[in-house]
Short mmCIF file of C-alpha atoms and ligand atoms in Angstrom, two decimals:
data_model
loop_
_atom_site.label_atom_id
_atom_site.label_comp_id
_atom_site.label_asym_id
_atom_site.label_seq_id
_atom_site.Cartn_x
_atom_site.Cartn_y
_atom_site.Cartn_z
CA UNK R 1 119.35 73.08 101.99
CA UNK R 2 120.04 73.68 105.45
CA UNK R 3 117.32 75.61 107.64
CA UNK R 4 117.21 79.13 109.31
CA UNK R 5 116.98 78.89 113.22
CA UNK R 6 114.51 81.38 113.81
CA UNK R 7 114.71 80.97 117.66
CA UNK R 8 118.24 81.83 117.75
CA UNK R 9 118.09 84.61 115.03
CA UNK R 10 115.49 86.30 117.23
CA UNK R 11 116.86 85.80 120.58
CA UNK R 12 120.50 87.14 118.98
CA UNK R 13 118.47 90.15 117.89
CA UNK R 14 116.73 90.79 121.41
CA UNK R 15 120.31 90.53 123.01
CA UNK R 16 121.44 93.27 120.86
CA UNK R 17 118.43 95.22 121.34
CA UNK R 18 118.66 95.18 124.88
CA UNK R 19 122.39 96.54 124.86
CA UNK R 20 121.68 99.90 124.04
CA UNK R 21 124.43 101.59 121.61
CA UNK R 22 123.75 105.15 120.92
CA UNK R 23 126.59 106.88 118.83
CA UNK R 24 125.54 110.12 119.36
CA UNK R 25 126.00 110.00 123.19
CA UNK R 26 128.43 107.26 123.25
CA UNK R 27 126.03 105.17 125.66
CA UNK R 28 126.87 101.36 125.64
CA UNK R 29 129.17 101.47 122.37
CA UNK R 30 131.87 99.42 123.74
CA UNK R 31 129.56 96.88 125.35
CA UNK R 32 127.68 96.49 122.39
CA UNK R 33 130.95 96.05 120.35
CA UNK R 34 132.03 92.99 122.82
CA UNK R 35 128.29 91.61 122.45
CA UNK R 36 128.46 91.59 118.77
CA UNK R 37 131.79 89.99 118.75
CA UNK R 38 130.79 87.26 121.02
CA UNK R 39 127.38 86.42 118.91
CA UNK R 40 130.07 86.23 115.98
CA UNK R 41 131.96 83.85 117.72
CA UNK R 42 128.95 81.90 119.36
CA UNK R 43 127.86 81.24 115.58
CA UNK R 44 131.47 79.95 114.31
CA UNK R 45 132.62 83.07 113.12
CA UNK R 46 136.15 84.25 113.87
CA UNK R 47 136.20 87.87 115.35
CA UNK R 48 138.31 90.55 116.70
CA UNK R 49 137.62 93.93 117.64
CA UNK R 50 139.78 96.75 115.54
CA UNK R 51 140.53 99.98 116.82
CA UNK R 52 141.94 103.33 115.60
CA UNK R 53 142.23 105.91 118.46
CA UNK R 54 139.15 108.26 119.22
CA UNK R 55 136.82 106.41 117.36
CA UNK R 56 134.23 103.63 118.30
CA UNK R 57 135.95 100.03 117.65
CA UNK R 58 134.85 98.19 114.69
CA UNK R 59 133.67 94.18 114.94
CA UNK R 60 135.70 92.41 112.31
CA UNK R 61 134.47 89.06 111.24
CA UNK R 62 135.92 86.39 109.22
CA UNK R 63 135.20 82.76 108.21
CA UNK R 64 136.78 80.83 105.39
CA UNK R 65 134.69 78.76 103.05
CA UNK R 66 135.42 75.98 100.48
CA UNK R 67 136.78 78.50 97.79
CA UNK R 68 134.31 80.87 95.72
CA UNK R 69 135.28 84.29 96.25
CA UNK R 70 135.00 86.50 99.28
CA UNK R 71 132.32 88.61 100.18
CA UNK R 72 132.38 91.13 102.66
CA UNK R 73 128.98 92.38 104.92
CA UNK R 74 129.20 96.13 105.99
CA UNK R 75 126.95 96.75 109.01
CA UNK R 76 126.74 98.85 112.01
CA UNK R 77 125.96 98.20 115.77
CA UNK R 78 125.19 101.65 116.81
CA UNK R 79 121.75 103.15 116.74
CA UNK R 80 120.02 106.38 116.79
CA UNK R 81 118.78 107.91 119.99
CA UNK R 82 115.49 106.47 121.26
CA UNK R 83 114.11 110.00 122.20
CA UNK R 84 111.12 110.70 122.08
CA UNK R 85 110.79 108.25 124.77
CA UNK R 86 107.22 109.02 125.20
CA UNK R 87 106.27 108.08 121.92
CA UNK R 88 107.03 104.56 122.05
CA UNK R 89 104.41 101.77 122.64
CA UNK R 90 107.04 99.30 123.27
CA UNK R 91 110.21 99.88 125.46
CA UNK R 92 112.80 101.03 123.14
CA UNK R 93 115.55 98.85 124.78
CA UNK R 94 113.15 95.86 125.38
CA UNK R 95 113.19 93.65 122.32
CA UNK R 96 109.62 92.53 122.58
CA UNK R 97 108.35 90.08 120.12
CA UNK R 98 104.32 90.75 118.82
CA UNK R 99 102.67 89.73 115.77
CA UNK R 100 105.70 88.46 114.19
CA UNK R 101 107.93 91.29 114.68
CA UNK R 102 110.51 92.33 117.05
CA UNK R 103 110.47 96.20 118.62
CA UNK R 104 112.90 98.15 119.52
CA UNK R 105 115.90 100.85 118.76
CA UNK R 106 118.08 99.50 116.00
CA UNK R 107 115.50 96.27 115.19
CA UNK R 108 115.80 96.60 111.78
CA UNK R 109 118.44 99.55 111.23
CA UNK R 110 120.99 97.80 111.62
CA UNK R 111 120.92 95.06 114.34
CA UNK R 112 118.02 93.01 112.62
CA UNK R 113 120.15 92.67 109.23
CA UNK R 114 123.43 91.83 111.23
CA UNK R 115 121.77 88.86 113.05
CA UNK R 116 120.32 87.41 109.72
CA UNK R 117 123.63 87.70 108.12
CA UNK R 118 125.09 85.71 111.01
CA UNK R 119 122.44 83.28 111.39
CA UNK R 120 122.96 82.58 107.33
CA UNK R 121 126.88 81.88 107.97
CA UNK R 122 126.24 79.67 111.04
CA UNK R 123 123.48 77.58 109.20
CA UNK R 124 126.08 77.14 105.73
CA UNK R 125 129.10 76.77 107.81
CA UNK R 126 127.21 73.98 109.99
CA UNK R 127 126.07 71.96 107.13
CA UNK R 128 129.55 72.03 105.50
CA UNK R 129 127.99 74.39 102.70
CA UNK R 130 129.83 77.72 102.79
CA UNK R 131 131.23 78.21 99.84
CA UNK R 132 132.54 82.13 99.77
CA UNK R 133 134.87 83.44 102.39
CA UNK R 134 132.97 85.79 104.34
CA UNK R 135 134.08 88.94 106.22
CA UNK R 136 131.97 91.07 108.34
CA UNK R 137 133.08 94.66 109.24
CA UNK R 138 130.57 96.24 111.54
CA UNK R 139 131.36 99.80 112.72
CA UNK R 140 130.02 101.64 115.58
CA UNK R 141 129.56 105.48 114.23
CA UNK R 142 127.30 105.05 111.15
CA UNK R 143 124.30 106.78 112.77
CA UNK R 144 127.15 109.55 113.48
CA UNK R 145 128.35 110.12 110.60
CA UNK R 146 130.80 107.12 109.98
CA UNK R 147 133.77 109.75 111.37
CA UNK R 148 136.24 107.13 111.50
CA UNK R 149 135.60 104.68 108.77
CA UNK R 150 137.99 106.29 106.59
CA UNK R 151 140.89 105.71 109.14
CA UNK R 152 139.68 102.07 109.59
CA UNK R 153 139.82 101.33 105.85
CA UNK R 154 143.40 103.05 105.77
CA UNK R 155 144.62 101.11 108.67
CA UNK R 156 143.09 97.57 107.83
CA UNK R 157 142.11 97.76 104.05
CA UNK R 158 144.25 94.94 103.42
CA UNK R 159 142.35 92.51 105.64
CA UNK R 160 138.82 93.54 104.20
CA UNK R 161 139.78 92.65 100.69
CA UNK R 162 137.12 90.84 98.79
CA UNK R 163 134.98 90.51 95.46
CA UNK R 164 131.92 91.87 96.68
CA UNK R 165 130.20 93.81 99.08
CA UNK R 166 126.55 93.85 100.72
CA UNK R 167 125.95 96.75 102.29
CA UNK R 168 124.04 97.06 105.52
CA UNK R 169 120.53 96.97 104.52
CA UNK R 170 117.74 96.67 101.80
CA UNK R 171 114.50 97.45 101.62
CA UNK R 172 111.35 95.30 101.02
CA UNK R 173 108.18 96.85 99.56
CA UNK R 174 104.75 96.80 100.21
CA UNK R 175 104.42 93.82 98.11
CA UNK R 176 106.87 91.52 100.01
CA UNK R 177 109.71 92.25 97.35
CA UNK R 178 113.10 92.83 98.13
CA UNK R 179 114.47 96.17 96.73
CA UNK R 180 118.05 95.45 95.41
CA UNK R 181 119.75 98.50 95.37
CA UNK R 182 122.78 99.37 92.99
CA UNK R 183 124.22 102.31 94.60
CA UNK R 184 123.46 105.60 96.94
CA UNK R 185 123.39 109.37 96.74
CA UNK R 186 126.24 111.26 97.94
CA UNK R 187 126.01 114.44 100.33
CA UNK R 188 127.30 117.59 101.18
CA UNK R 189 126.12 119.04 104.66
CA UNK R 190 126.58 123.33 104.63
CA UNK R 191 126.20 125.66 106.85
CA UNK R 192 125.94 129.46 106.12
CA UNK R 193 126.07 132.45 108.07
CA UNK R 194 125.59 135.90 107.18
CA UNK R 195 126.93 138.73 109.80
CA UNK R 196 125.45 142.26 110.09
CA UNK R 197 125.55 144.84 112.65
CA UNK R 198 127.69 143.48 115.84
CA UNK R 199 124.63 143.20 117.77
CA UNK R 200 120.71 142.93 117.16
CA UNK R 201 119.24 146.42 116.58
CA UNK R 202 116.07 148.40 116.54
CA UNK R 203 114.60 147.83 113.12
CA UNK R 204 114.44 151.81 112.87
CA UNK R 205 118.20 151.41 111.80
CA UNK R 206 117.07 149.80 108.33
CA UNK R 207 117.38 152.70 106.21
CA UNK R 208 121.18 152.86 107.12
CA UNK R 209 122.10 149.02 107.98
CA UNK R 210 121.94 145.83 105.60
CA UNK R 211 119.78 143.24 107.39
CA UNK R 212 122.00 139.74 106.96
CA UNK R 213 118.53 137.62 106.94
CA UNK R 214 117.88 139.57 103.54
CA UNK R 215 121.92 138.84 102.29
CA UNK R 216 121.53 135.32 103.36
CA UNK R 217 117.93 134.98 101.43
CA UNK R 218 119.46 136.47 98.57
CA UNK R 219 122.44 134.27 98.30
CA UNK R 220 120.44 131.14 98.70
CA UNK R 221 118.04 132.12 96.02
CA UNK R 222 121.15 132.18 93.93
CA UNK R 223 121.76 128.44 94.45
CA UNK R 224 118.55 127.24 93.47
CA UNK R 225 115.07 128.03 91.73
CA UNK R 226 111.74 127.58 93.43
CA UNK R 227 111.47 124.20 91.93
CA UNK R 228 114.55 122.97 93.32
CA UNK R 229 116.96 123.01 90.17
CA UNK R 230 120.37 123.64 91.06
CA UNK R 231 121.71 126.87 89.61
CA UNK R 232 125.42 126.57 90.32
CA UNK R 233 127.59 126.52 86.98
CA UNK R 234 129.03 123.00 86.13
CA UNK R 235 127.10 121.41 89.00
CA UNK R 236 126.75 118.31 86.87
CA UNK R 237 129.93 118.29 85.16
CA UNK R 238 131.15 114.56 86.02
CA UNK R 239 127.72 113.46 86.99
CA UNK R 240 127.98 109.71 85.92
CA UNK R 241 125.47 109.28 82.78
CA UNK R 242 122.68 106.34 82.82
CA UNK R 243 123.90 103.34 80.77
CA UNK R 244 121.07 101.76 78.67
CA UNK R 245 120.97 99.05 81.43
CA UNK R 246 120.61 101.53 84.02
CA UNK R 247 117.51 103.10 82.12
CA UNK R 248 116.16 99.40 81.79
CA UNK R 249 116.18 99.07 85.50
CA UNK R 250 114.63 102.48 86.09
CA UNK R 251 111.61 101.89 83.48
CA UNK R 252 110.83 98.35 84.88
CA UNK R 253 111.30 99.46 88.69
CA UNK R 254 107.37 99.60 89.96
CA UNK R 255 106.05 103.19 90.44
CA UNK R 256 102.89 104.23 92.02
CA UNK R 257 102.56 108.04 91.60
CA UNK R 258 99.11 108.31 93.09
CA UNK R 259 100.09 106.18 96.14
CA UNK R 260 103.86 108.22 96.36
CA UNK R 261 101.68 111.94 96.42
CA UNK R 262 99.18 110.62 99.37
CA UNK R 263 101.96 109.16 101.35
CA UNK R 264 103.93 112.29 101.12
CA UNK R 265 101.07 114.36 101.79
CA UNK R 266 101.05 116.49 98.54
CA UNK R 267 98.96 117.23 95.25
CA UNK R 268 101.75 117.39 93.17
CA UNK R 269 105.07 116.86 92.13
CA UNK R 270 107.51 119.98 92.00
CA UNK R 271 108.19 119.46 88.32
CA UNK R 272 104.88 117.67 87.62
CA UNK R 273 106.93 114.60 86.96
CA UNK R 274 105.14 111.60 85.40
CA UNK R 275 106.05 107.96 86.76
CA UNK R 276 109.01 107.53 84.28
CA UNK R 277 110.29 110.99 85.10
CA UNK R 278 110.03 110.73 88.90
CA UNK R 279 111.83 107.65 88.68
CA UNK R 280 114.69 109.19 86.48
CA UNK R 281 114.68 112.21 88.76
CA UNK R 282 115.35 110.50 92.19
CA UNK R 283 117.99 108.70 90.64
CA UNK R 284 119.77 111.54 88.63
CA UNK R 285 118.68 114.60 90.16
CA UNK R 286 121.28 116.56 92.78
CA UNK R 287 119.49 118.60 95.26
CA UNK R 288 119.58 121.93 97.35
CA UNK R 289 117.65 121.11 100.45
CA UNK R 290 117.37 124.12 102.94
CA UNK R 291 117.44 121.64 105.91
CA UNK R 292 116.75 124.56 108.70
CA UNK R 293 117.16 128.69 108.46
CA UNK R 294 116.85 131.05 111.13
CA UNK R 295 117.25 134.32 112.25
CA UNK R 296 115.80 137.56 114.51
CA UNK R 297 112.79 136.77 116.27
CA UNK R 298 110.46 133.88 115.92
CA UNK R 299 108.22 133.86 118.82
CA UNK R 300 104.81 134.89 119.56
CA UNK R 301 103.56 138.26 118.65
CA UNK R 302 105.70 141.21 117.30
CA UNK R 303 109.79 142.28 117.69
CA UNK R 304 110.50 145.06 115.59
CA UNK R 305 114.49 143.65 115.44
CA UNK R 306 117.39 144.02 112.58
CA UNK R 307 119.00 140.75 113.81
CA UNK R 308 122.88 140.85 114.15
CA UNK R 309 123.19 137.23 111.84
CA UNK R 310 121.16 134.85 109.83
CA UNK R 311 121.97 131.22 109.11
CA UNK R 312 120.87 128.31 107.03
CA UNK R 313 121.83 124.65 107.21
CA UNK R 314 121.70 123.21 103.55
CA UNK R 315 121.98 119.70 102.56
CA UNK R 316 122.88 118.95 99.02
CA UNK R 317 122.64 115.38 97.53
CA UNK R 318 124.93 114.24 94.98
CA UNK R 319 124.71 111.98 92.29
CA UNK R 320 127.53 109.33 91.47
CA UNK R 321 130.43 110.83 89.92
CA UNK R 322 130.15 113.89 91.89
CA UNK R 323 133.25 114.66 94.14
CA UNK R 324 132.34 116.67 97.30
CA UNK R 325 135.26 118.71 97.46
CA UNK R 326 135.22 119.61 93.75
CA UNK R 327 131.72 120.80 94.19
CA UNK R 328 132.53 122.62 97.30
CA UNK R 329 134.85 124.66 95.53
CA UNK R 330 132.11 125.35 92.98
CA UNK R 331 129.68 126.40 95.56
CA UNK R 332 132.14 128.82 97.13
CA UNK R 333 133.09 130.24 93.48
CA UNK R 334 129.75 130.64 92.89
CA UNK R 335 128.52 132.80 96.15
CA UNK R 336 131.87 134.92 95.41
CA UNK R 337 130.93 135.58 91.65
CA UNK R 338 127.55 136.66 92.65
CA UNK R 339 128.88 139.04 95.46
CA UNK R 340 128.34 137.09 98.55
CA UNK R 341 131.93 135.94 98.90
CA UNK R 342 131.57 137.30 102.86
CA UNK R 343 128.91 135.01 103.76
CA UNK R 344 130.69 132.55 106.04
CA UNK R 345 130.37 128.68 105.11
CA UNK R 346 131.46 125.58 106.34
CA UNK R 347 131.27 122.10 104.89
CA UNK R 348 130.28 119.87 107.80
CA UNK R 349 130.08 116.58 105.69
CA UNK R 350 131.11 115.32 102.44
CA UNK R 351 130.27 112.17 101.18
CA UNK R 352 130.28 110.89 97.43
CA UNK R 353 127.61 108.64 95.89
CA UNK R 354 128.37 105.60 93.73
CA UNK R 355 126.45 103.11 91.29
CA UNK R 356 127.21 99.70 90.40
CA UNK R 357 126.06 98.35 87.08
CA UNK R 358 123.00 96.17 86.79
CA UNK R 359 125.24 93.92 84.42
CA UNK R 360 128.07 93.43 86.93
CA UNK R 361 128.16 89.60 87.63
CA UNK R 362 127.96 90.00 91.47
CA UNK R 363 124.67 91.91 90.90
CA UNK R 364 123.55 89.22 88.95
CA UNK R 365 124.43 86.83 91.97
CA UNK R 366 122.62 88.88 94.67
CA UNK R 367 119.38 89.09 92.00
CA UNK R 368 119.31 85.32 91.77
CA UNK R 369 119.68 84.92 95.71
CA UNK R 370 116.59 87.49 96.25
CA UNK R 371 114.63 85.49 93.64
CA UNK R 372 115.28 82.21 95.40
CA UNK R 373 114.38 83.47 98.95
CA UNK R 374 111.78 85.91 98.35
CA UNK R 375 110.66 84.53 94.66
CA UNK R 376 111.13 88.05 93.27
CA UNK R 377 113.07 91.28 93.21
CA UNK R 378 112.91 94.99 92.40
CA UNK R 379 116.03 96.77 90.78
CA UNK R 380 116.83 99.85 92.16
CA UNK R 381 119.65 101.78 90.49
CA UNK R 382 120.10 104.07 93.68
CA UNK R 383 118.85 104.63 96.96
CA UNK R 384 117.82 108.07 98.23
CA UNK R 385 120.01 107.67 101.41
CA UNK R 386 123.45 108.26 101.93
CA UNK R 387 126.70 106.01 103.40
CA UNK R 388 130.34 105.80 103.55
CA UNK R 389 129.69 103.17 100.53
CA UNK R 390 131.96 105.10 98.16
CA UNK R 391 135.31 104.61 100.75
CA UNK R 392 134.47 100.92 100.94
CA UNK R 393 133.74 100.43 96.85
CA UNK R 394 136.81 102.33 95.79
CA UNK R 395 139.35 101.36 98.63
CA UNK R 396 138.67 97.59 98.26
CA UNK R 397 137.88 97.67 94.72
CA UNK R 398 134.78 95.85 94.64
CA UNK R 399 131.01 96.08 93.67
CA UNK R 400 128.64 96.94 96.09
CA UNK R 401 124.94 95.97 96.49
CA UNK R 402 122.16 96.90 98.98
CA UNK R 403 120.13 93.76 99.76
CA UNK R 404 118.31 92.76 103.19
CA UNK R 405 115.07 92.64 104.79
CA UNK R 406 113.79 95.83 106.23
CA UNK R 407 110.14 96.76 105.79
CA UNK R 408 109.73 99.99 104.12
CA UNK R 409 107.71 100.85 106.92
CA UNK R 410 109.86 99.52 110.03
CA UNK R 411 110.05 103.30 111.28
CA UNK R 412 113.40 103.35 111.35
CA UNK R 413 115.14 106.01 113.32
CA UNK R 414 111.53 106.66 114.44
CA UNK R 415 109.30 105.49 117.83
CA UNK R 416 108.68 101.64 117.73
CA UNK R 417 111.04 100.79 115.15
CA UNK R 418 110.67 97.02 114.43
CA UNK R 419 111.95 94.30 112.40
CA UNK R 420 109.57 91.65 110.66
CA UNK R 421 110.66 88.10 111.66
CA UNK R 422 109.49 86.53 108.31
CA UNK R 423 111.73 88.99 106.20
CA UNK R 424 114.80 88.31 108.66
CA UNK R 425 114.27 84.56 107.81
CA UNK R 426 113.94 85.56 104.03
CA UNK R 427 117.10 87.39 104.14
CA UNK R 428 119.10 84.98 105.84
CA UNK R 429 117.93 82.30 103.21
CA UNK R 430 119.02 84.84 100.24
CA UNK R 431 122.35 85.29 101.85
CA UNK R 432 122.64 81.72 102.31
CA UNK R 433 121.75 81.04 98.57
CA UNK R 434 124.66 83.97 97.86
CA UNK R 435 127.38 82.51 99.99
CA UNK R 436 126.63 78.76 98.64
CA UNK R 437 127.15 79.90 94.79
CA UNK R 438 130.17 81.32 93.15
CA UNK R 439 129.49 85.18 92.75
CA UNK R 440 131.83 85.57 89.82
ZN1 ZN P 501 121.83 101.92 109.18
#
């Protein structure tokens, strides 16, 4: 098979890293979209910028193969903010190459994955070996909640039709095994505020005035137990059960309880799970995490205050089958039934999860491609993260798989993020295999 041009791939990555594209602030977004489009064109892939007013442009790429189905790559060109800058040892927008790694914000999330895929398409198409039609959908708001992606799918869904979707990235574990992901969890992000007196009061008023912090704590304690188990009735009513092949995949997945505990800095799991139970729970348990909680005085020393308000932010991971709007109404009803209907609540973000069957022919093709390039693979029925994967898979009626070359320790969203060049090469080879074999 034709070879991967590593120097070309690395240089494309450096160009992309050196063009900041921070969706949180808008810095460099338009410039980066144009640069991605330019790189696609230079590598023989037709490209255009799609637009929806009020949103960052989506870079669309397309190249026809000899006829073997259509594969769509979803990626994003935006990055997380580089702050805190003083913790970087390599400049965040420098693209420095050292010890087989390329350093910079977005090096692996998601610019490294973009260039590996582009390189795979270029190499195959120049050799006349591109079998599948290829589509790229590279958005610019992923790190900021993918707010526009729904509108893009509505407007441009027709040109994005495909037989299989390869999601933005895939992890590679400590033993260089690519982790092929069959889905992602959903998410609800909620803010709650309990209000008390019209202003902060001297706490001497406590015999007469209800403290909103107590009220908030009371409401929170009805949502989940100390072990995190959600107590809202019917919460799992629509949860998609595991199939036999899902369970087989879970059983086969390597999992080292001791190493995980050490990595997390804990002595015991919350429900004392063994390895199998831990793997199952990671895939099937919906969670109610208190991401932040604040009220009153939290500075040094003492202040006897009865606060006017108390607030909390919750992120609730959903499992496939759960629909955020439905769960939201259960959440609201539950608070009302328990006497907390007057607590202000807002659903800031809702995203369903999804899980593709391990038996799907497209999944088999990706697994074969991973074996061909990496020599092995691990199957994960769900990644713990959340992305707009449900919208794509549902709207385009296509299965979706996560596969790529992101080292599990690549410091995503953190200082000194890096991409491993050997994993980029292997990913390019994996994608080449996928695009040169019919994918069911
Ligand atoms: Zn990403």
